[in-house]
XYZ file of C-alpha atoms in Angstrom:
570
model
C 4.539 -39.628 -31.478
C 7.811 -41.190 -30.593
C 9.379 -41.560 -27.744
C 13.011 -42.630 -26.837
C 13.201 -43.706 -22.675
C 16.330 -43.011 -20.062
C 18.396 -41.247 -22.849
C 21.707 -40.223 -20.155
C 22.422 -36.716 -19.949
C 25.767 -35.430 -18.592
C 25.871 -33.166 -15.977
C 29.136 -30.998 -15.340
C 30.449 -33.288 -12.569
C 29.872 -36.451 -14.264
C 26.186 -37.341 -13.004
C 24.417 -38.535 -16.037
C 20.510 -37.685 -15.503
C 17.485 -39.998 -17.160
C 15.522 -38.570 -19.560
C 12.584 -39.338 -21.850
C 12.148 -37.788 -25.566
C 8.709 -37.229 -26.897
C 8.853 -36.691 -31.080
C 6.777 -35.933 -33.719
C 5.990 -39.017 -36.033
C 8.189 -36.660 -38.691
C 11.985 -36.318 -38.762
C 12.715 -32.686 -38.957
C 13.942 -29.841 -36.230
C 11.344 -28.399 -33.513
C 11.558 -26.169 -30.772
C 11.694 -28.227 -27.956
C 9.704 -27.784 -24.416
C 11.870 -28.979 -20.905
C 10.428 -30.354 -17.972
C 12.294 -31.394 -15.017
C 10.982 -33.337 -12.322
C 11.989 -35.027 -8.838
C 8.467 -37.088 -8.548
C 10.008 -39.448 -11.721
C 8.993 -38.960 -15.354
C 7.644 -42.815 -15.531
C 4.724 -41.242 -12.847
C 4.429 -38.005 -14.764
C 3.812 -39.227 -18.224
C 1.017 -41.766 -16.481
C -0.303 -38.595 -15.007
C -0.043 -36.275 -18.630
C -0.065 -38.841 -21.075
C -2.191 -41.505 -19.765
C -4.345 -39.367 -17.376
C -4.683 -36.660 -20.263
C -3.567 -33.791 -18.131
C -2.262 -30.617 -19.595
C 1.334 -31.149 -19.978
C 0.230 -34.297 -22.137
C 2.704 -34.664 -24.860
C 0.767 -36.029 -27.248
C -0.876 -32.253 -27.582
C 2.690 -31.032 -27.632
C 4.263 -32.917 -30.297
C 1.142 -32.632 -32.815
C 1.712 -29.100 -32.414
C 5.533 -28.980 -33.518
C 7.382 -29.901 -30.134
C 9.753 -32.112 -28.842
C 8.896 -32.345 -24.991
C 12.164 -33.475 -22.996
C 11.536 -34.745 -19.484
C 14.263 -35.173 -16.986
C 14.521 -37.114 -13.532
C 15.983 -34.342 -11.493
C 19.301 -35.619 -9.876
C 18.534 -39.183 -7.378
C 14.953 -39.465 -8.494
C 13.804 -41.683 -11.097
C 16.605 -43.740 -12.870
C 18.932 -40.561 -12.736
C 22.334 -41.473 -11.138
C 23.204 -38.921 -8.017
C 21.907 -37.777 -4.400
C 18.510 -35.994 -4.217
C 18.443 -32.565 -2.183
C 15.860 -30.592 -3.217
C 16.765 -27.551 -5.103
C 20.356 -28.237 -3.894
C 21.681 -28.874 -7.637
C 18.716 -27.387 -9.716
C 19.801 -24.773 -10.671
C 23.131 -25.553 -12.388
C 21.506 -29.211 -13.648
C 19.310 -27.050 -15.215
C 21.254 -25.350 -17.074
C 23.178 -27.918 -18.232
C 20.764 -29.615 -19.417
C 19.078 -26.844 -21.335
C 22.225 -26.392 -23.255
C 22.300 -30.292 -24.041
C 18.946 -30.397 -25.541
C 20.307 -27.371 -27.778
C 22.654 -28.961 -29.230
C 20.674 -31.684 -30.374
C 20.158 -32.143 -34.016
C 16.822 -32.221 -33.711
C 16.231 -29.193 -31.830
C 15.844 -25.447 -33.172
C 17.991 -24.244 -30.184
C 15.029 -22.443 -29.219
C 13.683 -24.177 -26.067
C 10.427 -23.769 -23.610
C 9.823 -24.471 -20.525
C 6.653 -25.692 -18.284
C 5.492 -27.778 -15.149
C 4.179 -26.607 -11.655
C 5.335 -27.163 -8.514
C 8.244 -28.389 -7.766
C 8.380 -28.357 -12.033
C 7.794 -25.003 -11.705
C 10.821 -23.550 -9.097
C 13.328 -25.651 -10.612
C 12.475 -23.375 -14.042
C 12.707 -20.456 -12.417
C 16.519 -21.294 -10.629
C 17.266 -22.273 -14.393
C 16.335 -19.423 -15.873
C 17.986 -17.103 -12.752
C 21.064 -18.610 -14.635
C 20.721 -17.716 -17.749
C 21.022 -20.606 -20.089
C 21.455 -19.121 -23.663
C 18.988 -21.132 -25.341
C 16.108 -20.928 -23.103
C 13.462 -18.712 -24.289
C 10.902 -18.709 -22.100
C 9.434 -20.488 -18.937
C 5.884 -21.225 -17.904
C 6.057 -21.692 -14.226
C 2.972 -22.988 -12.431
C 1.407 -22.770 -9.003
C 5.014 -22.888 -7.414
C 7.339 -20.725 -5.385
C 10.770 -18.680 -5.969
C 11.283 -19.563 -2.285
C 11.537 -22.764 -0.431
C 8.134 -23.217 0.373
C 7.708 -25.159 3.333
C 8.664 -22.064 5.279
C 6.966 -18.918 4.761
C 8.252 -15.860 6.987
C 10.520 -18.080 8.871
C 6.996 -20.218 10.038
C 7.046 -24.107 9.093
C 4.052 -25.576 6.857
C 4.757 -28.634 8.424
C 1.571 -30.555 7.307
C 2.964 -29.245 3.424
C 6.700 -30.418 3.932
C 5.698 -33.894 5.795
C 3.376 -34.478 3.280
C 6.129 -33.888 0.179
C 8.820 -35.500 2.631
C 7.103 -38.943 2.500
C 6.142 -38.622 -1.035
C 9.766 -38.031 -1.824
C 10.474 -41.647 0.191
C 7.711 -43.371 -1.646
C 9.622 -42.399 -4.844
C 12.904 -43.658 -3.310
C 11.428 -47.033 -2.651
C 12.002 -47.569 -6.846
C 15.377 -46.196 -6.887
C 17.314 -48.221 -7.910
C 20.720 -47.405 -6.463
C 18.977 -48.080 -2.682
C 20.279 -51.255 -1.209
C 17.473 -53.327 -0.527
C 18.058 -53.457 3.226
C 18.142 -49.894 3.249
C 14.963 -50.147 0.975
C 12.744 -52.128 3.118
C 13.901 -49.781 6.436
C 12.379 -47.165 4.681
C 9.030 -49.132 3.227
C 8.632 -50.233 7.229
C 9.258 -46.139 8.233
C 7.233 -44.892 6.199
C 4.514 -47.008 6.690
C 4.170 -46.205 10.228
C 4.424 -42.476 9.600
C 1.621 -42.594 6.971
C -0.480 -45.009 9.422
C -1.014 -41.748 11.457
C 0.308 -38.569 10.689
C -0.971 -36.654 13.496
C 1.749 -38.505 15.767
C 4.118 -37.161 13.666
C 2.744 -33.560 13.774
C 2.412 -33.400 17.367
C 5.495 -34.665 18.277
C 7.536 -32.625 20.946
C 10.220 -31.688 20.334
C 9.182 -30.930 16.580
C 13.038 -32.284 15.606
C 12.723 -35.669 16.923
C 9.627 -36.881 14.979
C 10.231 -39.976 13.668
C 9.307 -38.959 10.401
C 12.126 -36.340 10.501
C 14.977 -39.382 11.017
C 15.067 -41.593 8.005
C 18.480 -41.194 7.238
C 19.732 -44.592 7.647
C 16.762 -45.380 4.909
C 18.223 -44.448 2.371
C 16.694 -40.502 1.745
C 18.517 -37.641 2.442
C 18.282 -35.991 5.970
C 16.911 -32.151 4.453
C 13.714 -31.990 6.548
C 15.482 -31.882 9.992
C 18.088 -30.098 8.184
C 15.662 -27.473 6.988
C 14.125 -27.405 10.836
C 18.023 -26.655 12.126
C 18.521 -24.027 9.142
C 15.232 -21.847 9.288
C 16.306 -18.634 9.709
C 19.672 -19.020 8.125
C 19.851 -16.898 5.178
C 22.737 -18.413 4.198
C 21.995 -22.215 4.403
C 19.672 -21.257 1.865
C 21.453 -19.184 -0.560
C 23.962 -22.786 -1.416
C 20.929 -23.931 -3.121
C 20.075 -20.682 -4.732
C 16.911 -20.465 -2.638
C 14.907 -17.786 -2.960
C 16.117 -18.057 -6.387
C 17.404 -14.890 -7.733
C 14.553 -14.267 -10.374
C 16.325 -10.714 -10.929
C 18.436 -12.303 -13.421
C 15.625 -13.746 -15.969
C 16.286 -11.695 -18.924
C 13.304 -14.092 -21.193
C 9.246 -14.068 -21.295
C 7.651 -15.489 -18.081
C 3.856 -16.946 -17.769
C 2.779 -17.076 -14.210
C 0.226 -19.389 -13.665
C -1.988 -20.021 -10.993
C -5.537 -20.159 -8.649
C -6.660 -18.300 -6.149
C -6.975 -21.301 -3.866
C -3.760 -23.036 -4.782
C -1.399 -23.189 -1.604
C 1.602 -21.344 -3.266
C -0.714 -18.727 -4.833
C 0.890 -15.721 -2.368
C 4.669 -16.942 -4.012
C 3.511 -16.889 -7.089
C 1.784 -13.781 -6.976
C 5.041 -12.608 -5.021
C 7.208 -13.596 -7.681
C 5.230 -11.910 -10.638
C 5.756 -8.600 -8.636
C 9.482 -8.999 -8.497
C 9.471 -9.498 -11.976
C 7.156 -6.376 -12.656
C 8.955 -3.954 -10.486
C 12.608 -5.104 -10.021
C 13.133 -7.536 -13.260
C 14.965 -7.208 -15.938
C 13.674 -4.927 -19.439
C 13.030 -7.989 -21.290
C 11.584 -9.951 -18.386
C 9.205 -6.739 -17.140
C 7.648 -6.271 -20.855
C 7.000 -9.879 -21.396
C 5.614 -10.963 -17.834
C 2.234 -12.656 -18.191
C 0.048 -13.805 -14.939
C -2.770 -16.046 -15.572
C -5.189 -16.959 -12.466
C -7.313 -19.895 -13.509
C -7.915 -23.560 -12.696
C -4.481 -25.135 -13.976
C -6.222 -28.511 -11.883
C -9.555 -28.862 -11.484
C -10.674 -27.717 -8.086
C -13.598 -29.214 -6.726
C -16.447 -27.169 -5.397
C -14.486 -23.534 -6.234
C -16.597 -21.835 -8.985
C -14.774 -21.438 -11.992
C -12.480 -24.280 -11.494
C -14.434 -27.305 -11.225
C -12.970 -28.626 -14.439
C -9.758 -27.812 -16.067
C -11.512 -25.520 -19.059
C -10.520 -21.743 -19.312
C -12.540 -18.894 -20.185
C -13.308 -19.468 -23.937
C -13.379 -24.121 -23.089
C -9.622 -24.274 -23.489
C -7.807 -26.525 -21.531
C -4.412 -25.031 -20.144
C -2.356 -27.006 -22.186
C -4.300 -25.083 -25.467
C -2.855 -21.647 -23.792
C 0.759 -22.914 -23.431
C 0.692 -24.104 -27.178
C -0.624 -20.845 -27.894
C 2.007 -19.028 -25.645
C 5.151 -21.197 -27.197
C 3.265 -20.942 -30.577
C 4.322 -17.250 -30.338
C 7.980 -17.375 -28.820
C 9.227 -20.467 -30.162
C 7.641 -20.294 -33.560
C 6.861 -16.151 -33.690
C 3.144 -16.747 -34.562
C 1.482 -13.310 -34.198
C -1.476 -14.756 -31.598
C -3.255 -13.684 -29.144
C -0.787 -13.702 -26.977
C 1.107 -10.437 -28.600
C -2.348 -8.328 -28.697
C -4.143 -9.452 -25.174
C -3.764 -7.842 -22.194
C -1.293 -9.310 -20.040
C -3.068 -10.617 -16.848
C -6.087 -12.727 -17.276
C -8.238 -14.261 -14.023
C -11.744 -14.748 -12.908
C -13.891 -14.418 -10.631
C -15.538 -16.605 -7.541
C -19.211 -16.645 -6.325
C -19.690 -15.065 -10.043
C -17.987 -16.812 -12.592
C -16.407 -14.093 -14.894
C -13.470 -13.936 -17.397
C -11.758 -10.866 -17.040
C -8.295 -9.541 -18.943
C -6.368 -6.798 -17.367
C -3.124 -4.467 -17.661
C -1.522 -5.378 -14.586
C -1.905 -6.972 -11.056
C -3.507 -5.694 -8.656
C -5.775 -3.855 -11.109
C -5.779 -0.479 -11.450
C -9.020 0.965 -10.363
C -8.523 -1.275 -7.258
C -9.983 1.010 -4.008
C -8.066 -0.367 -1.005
C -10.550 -0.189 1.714
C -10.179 -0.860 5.346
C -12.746 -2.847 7.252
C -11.729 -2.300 11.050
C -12.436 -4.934 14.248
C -14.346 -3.391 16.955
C -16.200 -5.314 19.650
C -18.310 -3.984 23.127
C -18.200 -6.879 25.247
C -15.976 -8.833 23.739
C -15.280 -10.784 19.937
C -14.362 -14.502 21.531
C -16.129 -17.117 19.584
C -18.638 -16.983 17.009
C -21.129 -16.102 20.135
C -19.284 -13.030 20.827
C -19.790 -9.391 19.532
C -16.989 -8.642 17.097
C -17.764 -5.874 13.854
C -16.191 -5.655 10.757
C -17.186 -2.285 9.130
C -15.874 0.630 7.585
C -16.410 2.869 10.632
C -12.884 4.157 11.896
C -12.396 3.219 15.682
C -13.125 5.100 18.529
C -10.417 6.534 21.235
C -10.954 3.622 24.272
C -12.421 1.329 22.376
C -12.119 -1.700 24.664
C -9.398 -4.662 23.801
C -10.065 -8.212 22.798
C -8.148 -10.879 24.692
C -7.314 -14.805 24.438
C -5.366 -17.249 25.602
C -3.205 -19.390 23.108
C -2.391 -22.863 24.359
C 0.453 -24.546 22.493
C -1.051 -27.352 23.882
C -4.086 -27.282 22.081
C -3.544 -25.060 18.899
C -6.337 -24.035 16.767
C -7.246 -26.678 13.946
C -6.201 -26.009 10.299
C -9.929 -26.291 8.343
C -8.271 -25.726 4.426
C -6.265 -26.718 1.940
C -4.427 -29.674 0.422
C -1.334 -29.394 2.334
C -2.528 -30.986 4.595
C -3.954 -34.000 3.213
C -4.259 -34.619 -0.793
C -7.844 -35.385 -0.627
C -8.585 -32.741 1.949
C -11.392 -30.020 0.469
C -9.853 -26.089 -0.393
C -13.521 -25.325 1.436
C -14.215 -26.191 4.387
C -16.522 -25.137 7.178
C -15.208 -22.964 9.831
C -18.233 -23.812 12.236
C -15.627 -25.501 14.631
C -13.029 -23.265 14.971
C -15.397 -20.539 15.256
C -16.866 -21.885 18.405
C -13.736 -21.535 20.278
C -12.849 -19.070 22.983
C -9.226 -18.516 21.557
C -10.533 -17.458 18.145
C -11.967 -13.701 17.610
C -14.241 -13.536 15.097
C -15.422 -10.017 13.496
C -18.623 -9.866 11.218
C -19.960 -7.660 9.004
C -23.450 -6.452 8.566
C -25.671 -8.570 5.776
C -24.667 -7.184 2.850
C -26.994 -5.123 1.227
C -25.125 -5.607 -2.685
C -23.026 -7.485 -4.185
C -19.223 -6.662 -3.259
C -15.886 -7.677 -5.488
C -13.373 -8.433 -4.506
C -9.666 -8.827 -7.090
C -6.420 -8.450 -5.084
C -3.998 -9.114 -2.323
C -5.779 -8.991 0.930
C -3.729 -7.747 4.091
C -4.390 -7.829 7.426
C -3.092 -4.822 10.063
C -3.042 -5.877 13.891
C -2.263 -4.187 16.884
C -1.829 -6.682 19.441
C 0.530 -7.422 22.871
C 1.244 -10.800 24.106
C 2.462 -11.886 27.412
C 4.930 -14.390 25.557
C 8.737 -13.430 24.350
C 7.270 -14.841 20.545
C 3.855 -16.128 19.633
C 2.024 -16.422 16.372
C -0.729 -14.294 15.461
C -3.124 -15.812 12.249
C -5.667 -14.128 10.128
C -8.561 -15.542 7.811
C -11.508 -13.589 5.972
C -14.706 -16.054 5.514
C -17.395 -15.782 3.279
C -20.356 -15.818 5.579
C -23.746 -17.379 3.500
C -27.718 -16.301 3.310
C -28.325 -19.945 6.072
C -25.053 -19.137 8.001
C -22.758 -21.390 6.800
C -19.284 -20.603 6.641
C -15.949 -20.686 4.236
C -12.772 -19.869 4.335
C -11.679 -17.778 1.298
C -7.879 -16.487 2.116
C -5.583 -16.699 5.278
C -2.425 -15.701 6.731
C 0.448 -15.766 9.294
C 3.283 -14.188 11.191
C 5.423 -14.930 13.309
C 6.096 -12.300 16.754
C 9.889 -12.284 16.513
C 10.206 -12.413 12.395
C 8.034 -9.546 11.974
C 10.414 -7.306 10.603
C 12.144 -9.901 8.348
C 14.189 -13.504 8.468
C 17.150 -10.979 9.082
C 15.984 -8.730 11.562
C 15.057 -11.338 14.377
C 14.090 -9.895 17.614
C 11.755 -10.775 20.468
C 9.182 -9.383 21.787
C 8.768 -7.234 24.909
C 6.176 -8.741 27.097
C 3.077 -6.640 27.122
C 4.300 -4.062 24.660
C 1.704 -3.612 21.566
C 2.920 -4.073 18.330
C 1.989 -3.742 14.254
C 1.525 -7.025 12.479
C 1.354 -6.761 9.222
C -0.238 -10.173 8.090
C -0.200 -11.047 4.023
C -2.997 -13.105 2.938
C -2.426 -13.741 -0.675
C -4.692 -12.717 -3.147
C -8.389 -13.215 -4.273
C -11.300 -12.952 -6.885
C -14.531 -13.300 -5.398
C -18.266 -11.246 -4.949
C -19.511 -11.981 -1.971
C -23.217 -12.160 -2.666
C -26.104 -9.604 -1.510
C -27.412 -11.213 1.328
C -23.911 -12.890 2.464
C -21.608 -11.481 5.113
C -17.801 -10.822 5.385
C -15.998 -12.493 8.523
C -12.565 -12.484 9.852
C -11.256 -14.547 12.361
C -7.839 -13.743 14.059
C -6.154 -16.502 16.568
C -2.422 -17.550 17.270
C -2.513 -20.829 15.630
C -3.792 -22.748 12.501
C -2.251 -26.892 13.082
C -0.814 -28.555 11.290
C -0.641 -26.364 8.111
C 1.911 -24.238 10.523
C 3.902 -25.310 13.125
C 2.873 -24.200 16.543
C 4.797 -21.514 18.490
C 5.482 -22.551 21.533
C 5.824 -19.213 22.864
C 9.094 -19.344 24.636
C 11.527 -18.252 21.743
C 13.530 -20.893 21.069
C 14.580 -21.706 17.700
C 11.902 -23.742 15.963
C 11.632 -27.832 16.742
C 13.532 -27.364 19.876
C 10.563 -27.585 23.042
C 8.943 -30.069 24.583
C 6.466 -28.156 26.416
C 5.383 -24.858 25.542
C 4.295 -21.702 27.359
C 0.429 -19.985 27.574
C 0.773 -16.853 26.088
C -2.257 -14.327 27.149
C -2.848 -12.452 23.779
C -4.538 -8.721 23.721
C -5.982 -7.147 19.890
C -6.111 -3.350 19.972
C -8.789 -1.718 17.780
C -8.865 1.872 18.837
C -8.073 4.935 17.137
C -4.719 5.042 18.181
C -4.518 0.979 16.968
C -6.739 1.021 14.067
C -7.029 -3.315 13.959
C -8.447 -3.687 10.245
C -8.671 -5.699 6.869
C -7.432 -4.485 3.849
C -9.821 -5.405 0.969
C -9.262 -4.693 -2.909
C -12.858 -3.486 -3.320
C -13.618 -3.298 -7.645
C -16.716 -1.053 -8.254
C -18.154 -2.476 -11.647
């Protein structure tokens, strides 16, 4: 392999972006495979080519490719100011069409990464580069995903927000004053981050003011822009995904944290894409990383041993060299399965013989705690059924107990035997289960519920419950009161009025074992993967002290409180 280092590519306006060339040891013309990336290409190639992981060129080039990796625009040597997503798009483009014209190049070009690597391919391919021909975009989001539904992951953007400083540190157009501000800033964010999380007011946390550091001011600007449709829509975020017109492979795991926009941005594809993007959308549901301690994705090997790197060879193999694979005869979506490792191909997502069945909340004296008496079962509700109520305290939120966000080296699993124990979390069980259940799909949640507050939050999670009674969280969800209806239909709540909440929880693959039970616990607040409503409905980052808000779930027959499952009968 040969590689050529901080080749400079011209942008439209003059910004000239750093880029490394990976070749095959022979002279000739390949199809060549982009990868853009704001976390610098000097850190991903010790990642893929050092660490072995699967975008390792190396694999790439002894197949027939030349892999092109670009330091998005102010990251890595490339000259320019980094905003995240802000110039994507069109950068993207441009420098598609560069690596075209190269003599070495086919002019038929792939594209892969996840992430961050993975959004930036789908704004390029929203605009339609001519010689892009297809994009493999992995456990990422069409939207900007540090806000979900108008609701903050603030654990998620901190985390990335000090990552993207650490990088800055090694830019080299920083002034070294500047640099060492921000080496002595970020320092004392990263010495404890729960200061920074439970600051008050949210858009005064230190970590949210590094400005005169030398990195762009985005996360407070992203806290003053929220709900503002069109702050977003000058970066091209959501990115308009409509517009692909080339093969997409959707990649990603049912415990990865931007699983829901991925799965969210296959569907747009399927149902409002364009011809050539809806009969050449792929999904793939495997471990892309390894996962730790989630069956099936303990190591990075797919259903036959392949690594994911052996798909995406397989998958360019056929659109950048027309090899007649497996690829052009297999079924289009392929995942597996938790608590039962299984391979499984399909025809589309959610899979047809899917049974959507409703599990409804019922309780006699009262579902607080893991000590209460809250049901889960099939059994429709009863006229009068009594209410469950809480208090949610601002003050003292409900813990977060999953996912990376959070903290890299945090555990996907994690025991809910905490949370469950308090009086602001209702918890609704199921009887031991008598067989084995499966479960493939997007899970929803539908609440009825009042709350005394103008806006709160109301959270879902369904828990695998085990044969000794410990406990795991499997998929959760959010909403916020006022955005119920959509970023553009804002409107506050009427205190004491019962509402529907329709709460998305992603998607899963999982049996939940004879012998195990099913478990869902609904509560107002999961901190600091969200932000914390503070109840009082003022714009986001903006109170120093919030309100009590006295919360009431309905699960009656006239408010029919329930899980949605996608129940497979093998």
């Amino acid at each position: 392999m040969r590689i050529q280092r901080d080749v400079m590519v011209p942008m439209r306006d003059g910004v000239r972006l750093a880029t490394n060339i990976y070749s095959p040891d022979a002279e000739g013309c390949y199809p060549a495979i982009a990868i853009r990336t704001p976390y610098t290409k000097s850190s991903w190639e010790k990642q893929h080519l050092e660490g072995d992981q699967y975008m390792n060129p190396q694999k790439f080039t002894d197949a027939g490719y030349v892999v092109v990796v670009n330091d998005c625009r102010g990251t890595g040597n490339s000259e320019g100011s980094y905003v995240p997503w802000r110039d994507d798009a069109w950068d993207g483009y441009d420098f598609i069409e560069w690596v075209a014209a190269q003599e070495w190049c086919t002019g038929k070009i792939g594209a892969m990464g996840s992430s961050n690597l993975g959004s930036v391919q789908l704004l390029e391919a929203s605009m339609c580069p001519p010689h892009l021909t297809t994009i493999c975009p992995c456990g990422t989001s069409a939207h900007m995903p540090f806000f979900r539904h108008g609701i903050m992951n603030l654990a998620g953007a901190s985390t990335w927000y000090l990552q993207q400083a650490d990088r800055a540190m090694v830019n080299p157009n920083i002034p070294e004053d500047k640099r060492e501000n921000l080496r002595a800033v970020a320092a004392e964010a990263k010495a404890d981050m729960n200061r920074q999380y439970e600051w008050l007011p949210l858009k005064d946390m230190p970590l949210a003011h590094m400005k005169d550091c030398g990195v762009e001011p985005y996360f407070n600007e992203w806290l003053e822009h929220v709900a503002d449709t069109a702050y977003w829509k000058k970066m091209y975020m959501p990115a308009n995904i409509q517009n692909i017109n080339i093969p997409i492979l959707f990649i990603t795991h049912w415990y990865d944290h931007l699983a829901k926009d991925t799965l969210d941005a296959y569907h747009e594809i399927v149902h409002y894409g364009t011809e050539e993007a809806q009969k050449n959308v792929h999904l793939y549901i495997g471990p892309w990383r390894k996962y730790a301690g989630i069956e099936g994705g303990e190591n990075d090997n797919w259903n036959d041993g392949r690594r994911l790197s052996d798909v995406l060879i397989s998958w360019f193999d056929h659109w950048l060299y027309g090899k007649e694979n497996e690829i052009a005869t297999l079924p289009s979506v392929l995942y597996h399965t938790m608590g039962d490792v299984a391979w499984k191909y399909a025809d589309s997502f959610p899979l047809p013989e899917t049974k959507f069945t409703r599990y409804y909340f019922s309780a006699e004296q009262g579902a607080n705690s893991v000590n209460g008496d809250g049901v889960l079962s099939t059994e429709a509700p009863k006229a009068g059924a009594k209410a469950d109520e809480y208090d949610y305290d601002p003050m003292d939120p409900t813990p977060c107990r999953s996912g990376i966000v959070i903290s890299p080296g945090d555990s996907l699993r994690q025991s809910q035997e905490d949370v469950e124990k308090r009086s602001d979390v209702l918890v609704y069980s199921s009887d031991v289960l008598t067989e084995d259940l499966k479960l493939v799909g997007p899970v929803e949640v539908d609440l009825w519920a009042a709350s005394s507050a103008v806006d709160t939050d109301f959270t879902a999670k369904l828990v695998d419950v085990r044969e000794d009674g410990s406990t795991y969280n499997v998929i959760e969800g959010i909403v916020r009161a006022r955005l119920r209806d959509g970023l553009d239909k804002e409107q506050l709540l009427v205190p004491g009025a019962v509402y529907q909440y329709r709460i998305p929880m992603s998607a899963t693959g999982i049996i939940f074992k004879k012998g195990h039970k099913l478990r869902v616990e609904i509560s107002s607040s999961n901190f600091p993967k969200h932000d914390r409503n503070m109840n009082t409905g003022n714009p986001v980052g903006e109170d120093a002290v919030g309100i009590v808000a006295h919360q009431t779930v309905y699960h009656d027959a006239a408010h029919p409180s329930c899980i949605v499952l996608p129940v497979i009968a093998d």
